Every structure is written in structure tokens, then in C-alpha cells.
XYZ file of C-alpha atoms in Angstrom:
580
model
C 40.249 -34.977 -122.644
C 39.897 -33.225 -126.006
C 39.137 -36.001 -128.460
C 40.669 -34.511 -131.699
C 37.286 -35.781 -133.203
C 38.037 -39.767 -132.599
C 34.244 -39.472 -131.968
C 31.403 -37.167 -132.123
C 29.544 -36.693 -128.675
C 25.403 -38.158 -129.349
C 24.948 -34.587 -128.747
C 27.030 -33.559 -131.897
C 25.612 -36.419 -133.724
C 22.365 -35.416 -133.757
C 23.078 -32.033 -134.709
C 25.150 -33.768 -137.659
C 21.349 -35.537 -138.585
C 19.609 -32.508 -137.740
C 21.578 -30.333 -140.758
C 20.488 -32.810 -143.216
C 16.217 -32.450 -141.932
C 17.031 -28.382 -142.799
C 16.873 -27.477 -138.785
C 20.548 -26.486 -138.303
C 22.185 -24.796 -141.420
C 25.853 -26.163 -142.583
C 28.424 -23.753 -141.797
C 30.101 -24.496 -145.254
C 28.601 -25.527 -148.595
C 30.912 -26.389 -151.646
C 28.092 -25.934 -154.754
C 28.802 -27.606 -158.292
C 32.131 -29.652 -157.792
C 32.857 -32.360 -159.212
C 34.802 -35.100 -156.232
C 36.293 -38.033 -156.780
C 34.195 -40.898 -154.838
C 36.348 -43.441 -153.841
C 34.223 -46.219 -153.281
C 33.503 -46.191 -157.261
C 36.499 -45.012 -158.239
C 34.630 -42.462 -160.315
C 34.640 -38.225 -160.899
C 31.287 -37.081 -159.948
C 29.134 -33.842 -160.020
C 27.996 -33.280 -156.395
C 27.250 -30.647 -153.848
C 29.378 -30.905 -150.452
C 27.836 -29.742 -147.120
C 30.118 -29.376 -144.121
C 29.124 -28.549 -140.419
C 32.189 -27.975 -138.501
C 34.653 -30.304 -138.878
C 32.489 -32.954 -140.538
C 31.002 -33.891 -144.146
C 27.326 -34.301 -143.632
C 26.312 -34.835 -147.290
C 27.796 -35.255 -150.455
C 25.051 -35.457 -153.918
C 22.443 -33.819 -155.425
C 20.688 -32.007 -152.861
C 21.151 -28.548 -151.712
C 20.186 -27.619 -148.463
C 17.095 -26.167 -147.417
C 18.517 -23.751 -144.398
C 21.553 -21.925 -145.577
C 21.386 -19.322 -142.277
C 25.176 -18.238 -142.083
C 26.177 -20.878 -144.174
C 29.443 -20.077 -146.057
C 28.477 -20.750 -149.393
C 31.298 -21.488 -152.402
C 30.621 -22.330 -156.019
C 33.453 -24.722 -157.362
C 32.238 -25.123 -160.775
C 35.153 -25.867 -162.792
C 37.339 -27.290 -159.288
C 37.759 -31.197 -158.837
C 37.761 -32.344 -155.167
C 39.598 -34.831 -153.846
C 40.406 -36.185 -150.191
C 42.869 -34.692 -148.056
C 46.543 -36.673 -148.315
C 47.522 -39.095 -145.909
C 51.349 -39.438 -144.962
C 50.982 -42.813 -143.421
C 54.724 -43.044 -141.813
C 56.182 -39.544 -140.799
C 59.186 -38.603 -139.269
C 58.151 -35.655 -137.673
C 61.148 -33.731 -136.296
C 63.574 -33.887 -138.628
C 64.991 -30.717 -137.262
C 61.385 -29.367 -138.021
C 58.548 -29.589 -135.100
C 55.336 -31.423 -135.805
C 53.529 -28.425 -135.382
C 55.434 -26.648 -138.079
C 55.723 -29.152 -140.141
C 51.794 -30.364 -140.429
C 51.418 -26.623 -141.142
C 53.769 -26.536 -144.275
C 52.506 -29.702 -145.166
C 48.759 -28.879 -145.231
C 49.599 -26.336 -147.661
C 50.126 -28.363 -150.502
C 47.111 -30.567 -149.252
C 48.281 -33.353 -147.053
C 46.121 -32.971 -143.839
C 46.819 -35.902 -142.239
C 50.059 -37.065 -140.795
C 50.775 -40.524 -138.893
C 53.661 -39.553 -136.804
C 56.718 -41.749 -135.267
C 56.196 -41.352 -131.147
C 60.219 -42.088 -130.886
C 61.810 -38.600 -130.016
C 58.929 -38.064 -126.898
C 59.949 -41.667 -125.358
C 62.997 -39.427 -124.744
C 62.496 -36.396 -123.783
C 58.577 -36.810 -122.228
C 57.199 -38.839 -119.605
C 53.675 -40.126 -120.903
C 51.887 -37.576 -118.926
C 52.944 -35.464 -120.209
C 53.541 -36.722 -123.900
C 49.766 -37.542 -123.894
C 49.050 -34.062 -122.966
C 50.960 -32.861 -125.427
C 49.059 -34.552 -128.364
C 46.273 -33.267 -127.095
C 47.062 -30.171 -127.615
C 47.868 -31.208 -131.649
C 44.323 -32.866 -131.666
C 43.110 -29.111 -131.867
C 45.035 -27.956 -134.713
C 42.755 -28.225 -138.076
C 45.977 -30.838 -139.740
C 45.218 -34.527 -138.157
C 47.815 -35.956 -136.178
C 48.138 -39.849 -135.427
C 51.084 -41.207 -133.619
C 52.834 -44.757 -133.495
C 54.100 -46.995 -130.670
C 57.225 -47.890 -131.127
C 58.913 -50.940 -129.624
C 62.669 -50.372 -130.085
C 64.879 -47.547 -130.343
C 67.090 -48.182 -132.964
C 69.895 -48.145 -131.567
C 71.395 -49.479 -127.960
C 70.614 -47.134 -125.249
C 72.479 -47.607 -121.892
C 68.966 -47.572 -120.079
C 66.235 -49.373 -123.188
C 64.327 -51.160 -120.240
C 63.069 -47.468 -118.435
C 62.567 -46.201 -122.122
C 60.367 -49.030 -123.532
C 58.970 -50.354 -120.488
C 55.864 -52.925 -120.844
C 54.320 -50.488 -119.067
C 55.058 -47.075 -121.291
C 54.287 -49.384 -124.456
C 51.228 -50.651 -123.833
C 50.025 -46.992 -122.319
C 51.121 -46.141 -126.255
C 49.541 -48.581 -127.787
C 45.988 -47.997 -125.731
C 45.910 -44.829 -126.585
C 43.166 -43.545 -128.866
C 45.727 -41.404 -130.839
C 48.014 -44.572 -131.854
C 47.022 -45.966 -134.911
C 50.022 -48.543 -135.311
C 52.627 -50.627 -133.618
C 56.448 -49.899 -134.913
C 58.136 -49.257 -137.052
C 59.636 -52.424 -136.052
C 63.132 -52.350 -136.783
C 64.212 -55.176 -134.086
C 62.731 -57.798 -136.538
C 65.602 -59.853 -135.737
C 65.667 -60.030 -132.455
C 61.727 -61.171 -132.895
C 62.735 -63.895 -135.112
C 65.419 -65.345 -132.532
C 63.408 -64.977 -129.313
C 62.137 -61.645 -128.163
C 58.923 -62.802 -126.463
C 58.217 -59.233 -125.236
C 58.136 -57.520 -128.469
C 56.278 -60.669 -129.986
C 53.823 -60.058 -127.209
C 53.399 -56.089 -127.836
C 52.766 -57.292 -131.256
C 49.665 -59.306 -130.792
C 48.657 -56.255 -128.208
C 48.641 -54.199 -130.903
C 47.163 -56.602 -133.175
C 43.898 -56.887 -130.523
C 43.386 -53.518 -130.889
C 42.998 -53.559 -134.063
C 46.401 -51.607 -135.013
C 48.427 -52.688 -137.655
C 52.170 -53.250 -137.282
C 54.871 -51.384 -139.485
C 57.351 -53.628 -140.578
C 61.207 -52.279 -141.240
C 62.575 -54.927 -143.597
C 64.628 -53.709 -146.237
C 66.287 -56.731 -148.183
C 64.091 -59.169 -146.270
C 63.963 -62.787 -148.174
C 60.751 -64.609 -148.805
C 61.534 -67.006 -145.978
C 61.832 -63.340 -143.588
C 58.814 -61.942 -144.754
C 56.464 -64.707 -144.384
C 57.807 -65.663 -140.922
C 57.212 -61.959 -140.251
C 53.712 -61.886 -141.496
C 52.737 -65.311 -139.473
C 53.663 -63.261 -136.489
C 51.704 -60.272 -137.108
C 53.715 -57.617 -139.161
C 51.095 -55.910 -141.822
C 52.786 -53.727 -143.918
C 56.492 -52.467 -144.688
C 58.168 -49.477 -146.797
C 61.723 -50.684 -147.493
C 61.032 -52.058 -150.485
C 64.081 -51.141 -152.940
C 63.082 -52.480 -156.072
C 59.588 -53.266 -157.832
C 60.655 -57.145 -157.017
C 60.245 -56.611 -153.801
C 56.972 -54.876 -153.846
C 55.720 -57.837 -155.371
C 57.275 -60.214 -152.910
C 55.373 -58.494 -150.581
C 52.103 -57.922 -151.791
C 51.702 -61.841 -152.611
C 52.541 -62.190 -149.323
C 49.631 -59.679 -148.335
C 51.454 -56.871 -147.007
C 50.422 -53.323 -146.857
C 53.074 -52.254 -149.166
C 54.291 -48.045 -149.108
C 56.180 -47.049 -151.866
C 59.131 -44.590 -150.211
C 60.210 -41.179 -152.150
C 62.020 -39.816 -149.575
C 65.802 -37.617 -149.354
C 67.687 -40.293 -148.303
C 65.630 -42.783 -151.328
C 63.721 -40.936 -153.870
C 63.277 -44.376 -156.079
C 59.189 -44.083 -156.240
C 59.424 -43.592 -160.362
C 62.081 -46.325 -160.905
C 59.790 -48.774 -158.539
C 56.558 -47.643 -159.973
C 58.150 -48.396 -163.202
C 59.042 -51.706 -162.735
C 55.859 -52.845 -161.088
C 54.645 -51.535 -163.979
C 56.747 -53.935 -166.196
C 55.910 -56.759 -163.514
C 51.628 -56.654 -164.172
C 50.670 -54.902 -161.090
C 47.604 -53.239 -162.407
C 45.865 -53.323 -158.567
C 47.071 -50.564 -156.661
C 44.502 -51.079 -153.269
C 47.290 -52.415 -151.289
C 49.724 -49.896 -152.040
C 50.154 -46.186 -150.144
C 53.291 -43.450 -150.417
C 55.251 -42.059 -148.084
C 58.047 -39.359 -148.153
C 59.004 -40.990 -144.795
C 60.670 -38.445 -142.713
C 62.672 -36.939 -145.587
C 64.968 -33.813 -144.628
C 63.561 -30.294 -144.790
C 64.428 -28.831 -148.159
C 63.365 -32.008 -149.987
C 59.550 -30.788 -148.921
C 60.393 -27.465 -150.872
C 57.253 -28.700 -153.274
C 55.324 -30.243 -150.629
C 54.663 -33.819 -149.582
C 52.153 -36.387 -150.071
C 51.637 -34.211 -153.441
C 55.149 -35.143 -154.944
C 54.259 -38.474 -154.922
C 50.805 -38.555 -156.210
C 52.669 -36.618 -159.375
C 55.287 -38.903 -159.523
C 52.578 -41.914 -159.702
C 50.297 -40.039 -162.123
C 53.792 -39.831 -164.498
C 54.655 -43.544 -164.330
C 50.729 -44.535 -165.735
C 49.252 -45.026 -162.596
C 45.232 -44.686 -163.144
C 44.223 -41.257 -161.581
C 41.982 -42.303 -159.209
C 44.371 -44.971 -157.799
C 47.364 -42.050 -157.274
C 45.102 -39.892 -155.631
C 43.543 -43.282 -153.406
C 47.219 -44.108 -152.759
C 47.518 -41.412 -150.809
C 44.619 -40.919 -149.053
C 41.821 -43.889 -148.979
C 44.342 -46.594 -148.588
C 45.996 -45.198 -146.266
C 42.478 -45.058 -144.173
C 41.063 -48.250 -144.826
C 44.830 -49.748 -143.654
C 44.786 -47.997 -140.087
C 41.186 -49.096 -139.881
C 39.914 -45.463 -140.040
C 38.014 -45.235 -143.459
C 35.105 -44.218 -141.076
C 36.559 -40.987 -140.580
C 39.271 -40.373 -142.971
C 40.068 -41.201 -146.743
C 37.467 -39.554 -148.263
C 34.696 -37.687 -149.416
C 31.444 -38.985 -147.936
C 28.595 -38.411 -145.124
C 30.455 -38.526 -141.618
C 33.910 -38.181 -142.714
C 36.506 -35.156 -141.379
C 36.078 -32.388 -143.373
C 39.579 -32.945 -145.037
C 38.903 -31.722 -148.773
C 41.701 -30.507 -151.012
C 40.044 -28.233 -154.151
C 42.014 -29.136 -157.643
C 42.124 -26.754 -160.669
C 42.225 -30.096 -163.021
C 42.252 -33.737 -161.991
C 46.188 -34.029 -163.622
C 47.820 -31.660 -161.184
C 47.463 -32.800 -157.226
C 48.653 -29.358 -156.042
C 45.472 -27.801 -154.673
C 44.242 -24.554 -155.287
C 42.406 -24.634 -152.195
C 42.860 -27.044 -149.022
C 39.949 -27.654 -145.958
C 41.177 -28.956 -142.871
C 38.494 -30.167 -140.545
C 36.104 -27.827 -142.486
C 38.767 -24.789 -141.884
C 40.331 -23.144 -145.061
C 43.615 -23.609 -144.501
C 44.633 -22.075 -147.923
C 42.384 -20.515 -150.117
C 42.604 -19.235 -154.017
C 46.500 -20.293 -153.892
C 46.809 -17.835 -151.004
C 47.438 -19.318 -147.065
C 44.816 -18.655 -144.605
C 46.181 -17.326 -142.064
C 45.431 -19.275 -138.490
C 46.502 -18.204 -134.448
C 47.899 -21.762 -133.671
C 50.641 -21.238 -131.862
C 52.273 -24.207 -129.397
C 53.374 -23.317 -126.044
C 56.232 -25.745 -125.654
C 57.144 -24.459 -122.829
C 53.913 -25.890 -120.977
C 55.231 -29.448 -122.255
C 58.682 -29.050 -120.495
C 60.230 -28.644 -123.954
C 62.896 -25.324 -124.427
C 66.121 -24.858 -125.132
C 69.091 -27.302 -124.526
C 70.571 -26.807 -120.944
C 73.889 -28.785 -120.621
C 75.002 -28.462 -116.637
C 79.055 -30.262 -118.060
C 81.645 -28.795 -119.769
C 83.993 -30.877 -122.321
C 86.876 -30.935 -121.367
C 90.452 -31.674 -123.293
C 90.525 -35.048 -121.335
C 87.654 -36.394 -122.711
C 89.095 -35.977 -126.408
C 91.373 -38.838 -126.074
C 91.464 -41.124 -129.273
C 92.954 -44.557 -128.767
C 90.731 -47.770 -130.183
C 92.414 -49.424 -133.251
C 89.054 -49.405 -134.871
C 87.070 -46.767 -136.818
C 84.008 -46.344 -138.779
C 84.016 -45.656 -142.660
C 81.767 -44.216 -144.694
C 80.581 -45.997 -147.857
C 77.593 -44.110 -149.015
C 74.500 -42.459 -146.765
C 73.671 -45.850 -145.210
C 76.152 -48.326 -144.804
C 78.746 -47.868 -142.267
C 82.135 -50.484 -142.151
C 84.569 -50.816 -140.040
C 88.018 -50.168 -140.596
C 91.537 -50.620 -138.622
C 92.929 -47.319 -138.171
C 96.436 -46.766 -139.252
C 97.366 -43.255 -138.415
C 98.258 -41.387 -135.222
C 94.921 -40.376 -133.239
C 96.750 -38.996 -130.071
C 97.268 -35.672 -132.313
C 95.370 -32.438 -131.608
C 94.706 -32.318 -135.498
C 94.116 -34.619 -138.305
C 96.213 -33.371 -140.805
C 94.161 -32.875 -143.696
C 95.476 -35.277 -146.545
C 94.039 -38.008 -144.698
C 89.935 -38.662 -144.747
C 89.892 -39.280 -141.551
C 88.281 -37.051 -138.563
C 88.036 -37.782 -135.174
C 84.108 -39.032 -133.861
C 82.902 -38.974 -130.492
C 79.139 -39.330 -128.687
C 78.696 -37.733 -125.741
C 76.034 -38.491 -123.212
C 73.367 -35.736 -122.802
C 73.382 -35.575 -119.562
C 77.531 -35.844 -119.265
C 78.074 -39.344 -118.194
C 79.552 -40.767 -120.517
C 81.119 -40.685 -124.121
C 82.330 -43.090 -126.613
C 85.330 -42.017 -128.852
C 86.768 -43.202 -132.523
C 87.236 -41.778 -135.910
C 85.371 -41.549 -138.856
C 86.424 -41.649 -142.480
C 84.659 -40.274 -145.087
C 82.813 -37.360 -143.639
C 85.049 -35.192 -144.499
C 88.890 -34.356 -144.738
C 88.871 -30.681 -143.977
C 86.376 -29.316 -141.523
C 87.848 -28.157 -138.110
C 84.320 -29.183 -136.172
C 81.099 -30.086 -136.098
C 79.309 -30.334 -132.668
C 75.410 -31.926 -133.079
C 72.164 -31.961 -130.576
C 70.432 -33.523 -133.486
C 71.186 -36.949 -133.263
C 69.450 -40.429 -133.326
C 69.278 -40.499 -129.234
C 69.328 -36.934 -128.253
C 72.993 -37.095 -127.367
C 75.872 -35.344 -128.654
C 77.425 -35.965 -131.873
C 81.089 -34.083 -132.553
C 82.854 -34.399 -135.664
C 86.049 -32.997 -136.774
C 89.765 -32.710 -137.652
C 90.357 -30.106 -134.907
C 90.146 -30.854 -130.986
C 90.475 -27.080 -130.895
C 87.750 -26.342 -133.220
C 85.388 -29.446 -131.658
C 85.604 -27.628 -128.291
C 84.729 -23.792 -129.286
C 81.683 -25.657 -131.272
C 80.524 -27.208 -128.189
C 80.520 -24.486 -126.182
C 78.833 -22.262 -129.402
C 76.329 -25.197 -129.214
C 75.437 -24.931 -125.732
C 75.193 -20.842 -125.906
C 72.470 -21.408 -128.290
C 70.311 -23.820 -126.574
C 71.115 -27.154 -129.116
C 71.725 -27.203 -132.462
C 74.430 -27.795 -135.521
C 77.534 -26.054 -134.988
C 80.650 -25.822 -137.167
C 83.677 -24.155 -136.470
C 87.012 -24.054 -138.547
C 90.421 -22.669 -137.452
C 89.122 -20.922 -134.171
C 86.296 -19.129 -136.123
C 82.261 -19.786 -135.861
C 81.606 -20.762 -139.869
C 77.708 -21.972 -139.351
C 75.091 -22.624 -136.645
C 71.481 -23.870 -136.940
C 69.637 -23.283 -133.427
C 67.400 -25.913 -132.541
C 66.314 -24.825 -129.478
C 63.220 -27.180 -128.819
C 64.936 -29.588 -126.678
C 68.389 -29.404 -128.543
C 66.380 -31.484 -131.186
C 63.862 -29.224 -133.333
C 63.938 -25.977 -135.200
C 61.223 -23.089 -133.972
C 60.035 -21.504 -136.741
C 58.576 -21.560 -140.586
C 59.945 -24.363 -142.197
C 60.436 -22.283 -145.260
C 63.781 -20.716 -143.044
C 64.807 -23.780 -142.088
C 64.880 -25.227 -145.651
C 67.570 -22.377 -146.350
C 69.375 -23.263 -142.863
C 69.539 -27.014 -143.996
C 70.996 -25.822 -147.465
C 73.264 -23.590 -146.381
C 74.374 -26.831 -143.941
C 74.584 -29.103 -146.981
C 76.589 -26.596 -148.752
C 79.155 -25.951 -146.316
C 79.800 -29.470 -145.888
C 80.628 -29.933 -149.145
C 82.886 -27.221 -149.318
C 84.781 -29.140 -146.860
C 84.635 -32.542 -148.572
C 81.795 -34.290 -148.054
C 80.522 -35.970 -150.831
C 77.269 -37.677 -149.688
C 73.884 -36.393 -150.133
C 72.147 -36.077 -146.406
C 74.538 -34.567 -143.817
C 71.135 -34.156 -141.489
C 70.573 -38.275 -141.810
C 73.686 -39.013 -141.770
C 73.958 -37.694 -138.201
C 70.799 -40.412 -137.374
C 72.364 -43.085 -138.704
C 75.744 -42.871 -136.670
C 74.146 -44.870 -133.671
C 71.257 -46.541 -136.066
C 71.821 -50.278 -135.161
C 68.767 -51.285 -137.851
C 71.877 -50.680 -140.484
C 75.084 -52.114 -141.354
C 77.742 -53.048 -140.307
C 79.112 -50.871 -137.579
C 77.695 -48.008 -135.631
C 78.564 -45.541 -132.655
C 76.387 -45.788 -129.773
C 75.606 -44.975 -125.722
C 76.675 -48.337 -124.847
C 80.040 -48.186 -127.632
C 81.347 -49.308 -130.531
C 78.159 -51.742 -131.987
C 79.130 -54.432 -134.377
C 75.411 -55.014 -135.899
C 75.269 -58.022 -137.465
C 76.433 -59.957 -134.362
C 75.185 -57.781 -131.802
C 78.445 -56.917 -130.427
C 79.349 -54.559 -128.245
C 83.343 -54.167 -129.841
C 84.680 -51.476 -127.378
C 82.183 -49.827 -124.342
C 81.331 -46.351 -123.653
C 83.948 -44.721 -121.217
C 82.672 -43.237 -117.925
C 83.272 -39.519 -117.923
């Protein structure tokens, strides 16, 4: 098994000891820099040996064998340890391949990833097998276990199996248990999750927390049962709340919430002046919101609001380390750490000049390195979407009194439906638009309408959705169909189609799910998306997470799902899926 560096080999070790006697040279050498050392919180004027992928000594010294060693002078550079995103979302139409790539541009070289899209569409074979291959890429790449799907699949018990879980949480990869989103059901009397809780808690793996809006009396019941840390924190308040409780606490800036500099601000106002329980995450944001990078944004965002530079830069990297139990390895720079440094023109600006990646140059002198790292996916059993059904004009039949409504990007209501659904077309002075979810695999579908998406566009057929099945939207049965069939031609993707033409179409053809290519093009695809939406009145501000939270059963009040029509709050199943 390739071991993506969890540990060295004794052989490696004592090559690691033998660099520092002078018998083996470092491959790389970073002379005169000055590196923020986190266990002092202070700037300091070092030299940095590397051999391989590892820091072998950071001080005074310079080595006495320098045999093919790469030497750099940084005089005038500040280094600082490569960013942590400690709660990714990883295929958010990107790939985590593609995405760790971008990201490691503008320095974050570590990325603690949500396992959720492989519990459907992998087995664990070969899931595992998979992540090994990512273990050899220079970026770092951790992985969750989740416990719930967020939603109500017709089949949960195959998906999250106490088998398949606890093979996830075992795993040396897995750094976490969650993001728990069925804190509810915990609270009433879910002894299974409860029990992959304290699994994860023996093994030393912290538990994600999902509680946005939680009460005192949630979040300490919460904590005595094992939850460590939570992001959902929507107001500086709440930050507080938690930290007194002594939660890990991640400050969000992310597409769908970026409220880091009103929060910072008001912690601010509250006293916090202690920032060692605090990380940032962009968690899972859509594409073009990572035009200016990731981890980066925030640690700008944090140095604006006041926050003591050492802490913003911590924030993102050492406390993110110390709370997955892996300051050993990552979080800074120090003897036997991963050779994740990110080179900074001045110790104001966290967008590096220069980024190492397990002692790789990744980018270099504001220029990429360029690297051969391609991903077979393929191998993994993951290509383009292959649909063996056709929809057919029967299965757009619209005929439950009850629809969902849009309020804003979250919150979904219900609401009683008062116009004619048996049409072929919605005409367009009304908001609604007819809603369906379609089983992957053609078995079923669950049919409504939806108001507020928009009161104009013919179709919109979607791959892309919180389950892997299908998501149509439109006005237009006519239009729904030819962008179902466009969708399937491509492999998976986003479709839209408008009075019999072909308007837009983002190929995703890594499992109907991901985009294949540079993220930079797929910023521009998801634009274009946004744009064209809006030209056809939608007036929200994520089309892409919108499309999640359709069957997300974590929000309120009402979602669309593979077993129906979901009333959340009292776990109601209002009207089943149909059989097809």
C-alpha cells in the first residue's frame, strides 16, 4: 500500500538522521529566510533543509554535504506553513485531483476531503484504491467518514453499512468522523451513529459537528456525546457559544456564506483575543468563488478584521493540525514535518510567491511548475454517465397538491399549488416550473413543482445533484425531454434547453458528477451557468448549490428526495416516490 507519507519506513528514518550527521546531502536547502515558528508564535531568521518530502532541520546551521543539493537563497521571502482546508467539498463539479491542483497554487497544500460522493459511486475497494493513488500527488489529501447522507436514500442501510463505516473510519487516510448532519436523530435515539461516534472517538478522530442554529442546551448535549468541533456558526454569538463549550470552532467564508469579516468582527467586539481554537474553511464553495484561491482568502480576510498575523496564518494551518491530531506531520515548519512550505514576498500578503509541496515546487517565482500527474479514472470505474432508460412523456405527469418554494439559497417551504399542472407548459406569468428527481438507474422518480427558480426557462436537466440522481427543472415538458436526452449524449452534466433549442451544457463526464479539466474553464462554464439563469429569472446567488440542496434533508422545511416528498422537521415522508 503506498502510505502517502502517514509514516516514514526505519529505513527512511535513518536516512532523515543521517542528512543532519553530513552523510546524505538534502535534496533542497532554503538559505536566509525568515519562517514563522509556530510553537512561539514568532518570525525567525533560519535556514530550511528538506530531503524529499520531509523538513529535516530548521535554524542556524548549514549543512556540511550539499552534493546535488538544490540550493535557494530567500533573503528577503517570509515562510510560512502550507494551508490547511480542514472541511472540503471536493467535487463541486470540480474533481479532487483538479481541484488540490488549483488550490496548491495559491498555497493551500493540504485538503481534508468529504468521502460522501465515493459511498455512491465506489465500493471500498475500490474507493481505497483510489486514494491511494491521491496519496502520490505532492497536495495532501485526508478524507472523512461520513455517517449519513443527507438526505433519504431508498437503500441508506447498503450505503452506510456498519460495516463500510467502520472500514472508513479505520482507515489511515480518515482523519474525522462526519460531518454529522443527523444530529437529531442522535439526540432522539440513533444508537448506531452514537456508536460510530465513540469508534471514531477511540481512534483518536475528531467528529465534525453540522449544527447551524444549535441552542446551548443542543450543543452541550452534543459535546457530552462526542462531537468536537462545528462550522455553522452564523454569527460571532455563536462562535462564542461554542468555544466556551470547547468546540473546535471553523469560521465558514464560503459561496453559499461568505460572513468570515462580519463574524470576525463581532468576535472581535465580544473579547475573543485567543484564536487557538479557531480554523477557516471555504467549505466546498462553488468553482468561480476560488477565482483568488482558497485557504488564502481567508487568511486576508482575518489579517483585515485585526487578527494578530501569526494567529491568521496558524488558523489556517497549525490549528488545523494539532485538531486532527497530526501536528507531527503537518502545521508547520519544524524537523520531521511534510515539506509543505509556502514562500511570502511580505508577512501582510498570504498569496505566495512560491509554494513546496512535499518538498516539490509546485509554483515557483509566481510562475506554476509544471507536474505529469495525471489520474486515470478510468482504472477506478469512474467515466462518463451511461443511462440504459429513456424518459418518457408518461413519466412527466404532475398531480400532488403540494409544491416546494423557494425563499432564498437555503430554506425551502412548502406551498399548496393552485394552478393547472396537467399542462405541457407553465405559462410564464406564473413562478412556478415543474420539478422532478429521477432515479439514476431508472426506477423510480418523484414529481412536483417548484416556485421560485425561475419563471421562464424551458429546461434544465442535472447529473449534479445531492445523490447522483437526476434533477429536471423547467416550464417546458418539451424542452425537459430534448435536455435529457442532450444530457445523456454527453455523458452527465447541466443541460438547458429553451423553445426546442440547446441554450447551454456543462459536461461532467466523471460519473455524471465532476468536470475533467482545469478548473480555470470550469470557473467560466459555472459563470456562464449563473448568467443564463438569471437571464431567465432566477434571482438567487448559487444555481450549482441550489441543485444540492433540493433533496438536502439537514435543511428546512421541505425537500425532494428518492424516497418523495420529505417534510424535515417531522421526518415525514408527505407523498412517495412513484415506481417507473
Amino acid at each position: 500500500m503506498n502510505e502517502h507519507r502517514y509514516r516514514w519506513r526505519n529505513k527512511q528514518l535513518r536516512e532523515h538522521v543521517s542528512v543532519i550527521d553530513g552523510l546524505i546531502a538534502p535534496t533542497l536547502l532554503l538559505k536566509n529566510v525568515v519562517y514563522l515558528n509556530v510553537f512561539l508564535k514568532k518570525w525567525i531568521k533560519a535556514h530550511i533543509w528538506v530531503y524529499q518530502d520531509r523538513i529535516v532541520y530548521v535554524g542556524e546551521r548549514l549543512p556540511q554535504n550539499i552534493e546535488g543539493t538544490e540550493v535557494t537563497d530567500c533573503k528577503g521571502k517570509y515562510a510560512v506553513p502550507g494551508y490547511i482546508e480542514p472541511h472540503a467539498h471536493p467535487s463541486q463539479l470540480y474533481n479532487p485531483h483538479q481541484l488540490s491542483e488549483y488550490a496548491a497554487q495559491s498555497g493551500t497544500t493540504t485538503l481534508m476531503n468529504d468521502n460522501l460522493i465515493w459511498l455512491y459511486l465506489l465500493d471500498v475497494k475500490r474507493a481505497f484504491t483510489l486514494m491511494d493513488r491521491f496519496m502520490e500527488l505532492p497536495i495532501s489529501m485526508y478524507w472523512w467518514a461520513r455517517f449519513d447522507a443527507q438526505s433519504s436514500l431508498q437503500e441508506e442501510l447498503g450505503v452506510f453499512s456498519n460495516s463500510q463505516v467502520l472500514s472508513w473510519l479505520e482507515h489511515e487516510a480518515v482523519v474525522q468522523g462526519g460531518e454529522l448532519t443527523s444530529w437529531p436523530q442522535v439526540l432522539e435515539d440513533d444508537d448506531q451513529i452514537l456508536y460510530w461516534m465513540q469508534e471514531s472517538k477511540r481512534l483518536g478522530k475528531p467528529i465534525e459537528g453540522h449544527f447551524p442554529g444549535a441552542s446551548e442546551h443542543t450543543l452541550v448535549k452534543m459535546k457530552l456525546l462526542g462531537a468536537s468541533a462545528d462550522h455553522e456558526s452564523m454569527s460571532g454569538q455563536e462562535v462564542v457559544e461554542r468555544l466556551q463549550n470547547g468546540y473546535q470552532v471553523g469560521l465558514r467564508y464560503s459561496s453559499i456564506r461568505p460572513d468570515l469579516p462580519e463574524i470576525l468582527k463581532e468576535i472581535r467586539q465580544l473579547g475573543v483575543d485567543q484564536f487557538d481554537q479557531l480554523t477557516m474553511t471555504t467549505d466546498g464553495s462553488t468553482p468561480s468563488f476560488y477565482e483568488k484561491g482558497m485557504m488564502n482568502q481567508c487568511i486576508r480576510i482575518a489579517l483585515e478584521q485585526g487578527v494578530p498575523v501569526e494567529d491568521a496564518y496558524m488558523m489556517a494551518s497549525y490549528n488545523a493540525a494539532k485538531h486532527f491530531n497530526m501536528r507531527d506531520r503537518l502545521g508547520s515548519i519544524a524537523p520531521g514535518q511534510v515539506a509543505h512550505i509556502n514562500l511570502l514576498e511580505t508577512k501582510d500578503n498570504p498569496d505566495p510567491v512560491s509554494v513546496i509541496a512535499k518538498g516539490q515546487w509546485i509554483k515557483r517565482d509566481g510562475s506554476q511548475v509544471p507536474h505529469e500527474r495525471s489520474i486515470d479514472w478510468n482504472k477506478y470505474g469512474i467515466g462518463p454517465l451511461e443511462l440504459d432508460w429513456e424518459l418518457e412523456d408518461g413519466d412527466l405527469q404532475f398531480s400532488i397538491p403540494i409544491g416546494l418554494e423557494m425563499v432564498n439559497d437555503v430554506i425551502i417551504k412548502p406551498v399548496a399549488l393552485t394552478l393547472d399542472v396537467t399542462v405541457d407548459e407553465i405559462e410564464d406569468k406564473y413562478e412556478e416550473a415543474f420539478l422532478m428527481l429521477a432515479s439514476r438507474e431508472g426506477g423510480w422518480r418523484v414529481n412536483t413543482v417548484i416556485k421560485g427558480f425561475t419563471n421562464k426557462l424551458g429546461g434544465l436537466v442535472s447529473s449534479y445533484s445531492n445523490t447522483g440522481d437526476i434533477v429536471l427543472i423547467g416550464k417546458s415538458k418539451r424542452d425537459l425531454l430534448l435536455a435529457f436526452q442532450r444530457m445523456k449524449e454527453i455523458g452527465g452534466g447541466i443541460v438547458l434547453a429553451h423553445q426546442g433549442e440547446i441554450i447551454y451544457e456543462m459536461p461532467l463526464p466523471l460519473a455524471g458528477m465532476m468536470f475533467d479539466g482545469e478548473v480555470d474553464e470550469l470557473i467560466e462554464k459555472e459563470r456562464e451557468l449563473k448568467s443564463t439563469l438569471k437571464a431567465f429569472g432566477y434571482r438567487y446567488h448559487d444555481p450549482v448549490y441550489n441543485l444540492l440542496f433540493l433533496s438536502s434533508t439537514h435543511l428546512p422545511f421541505i425537500r425532494i428526495t428518492p424516497q418523495g416528498i420529505i417534510d424535515v422537521k417531522k421526518k415525514e415522508v408527505l407523498f412517495p416516490a412513484i415506481m417507473r
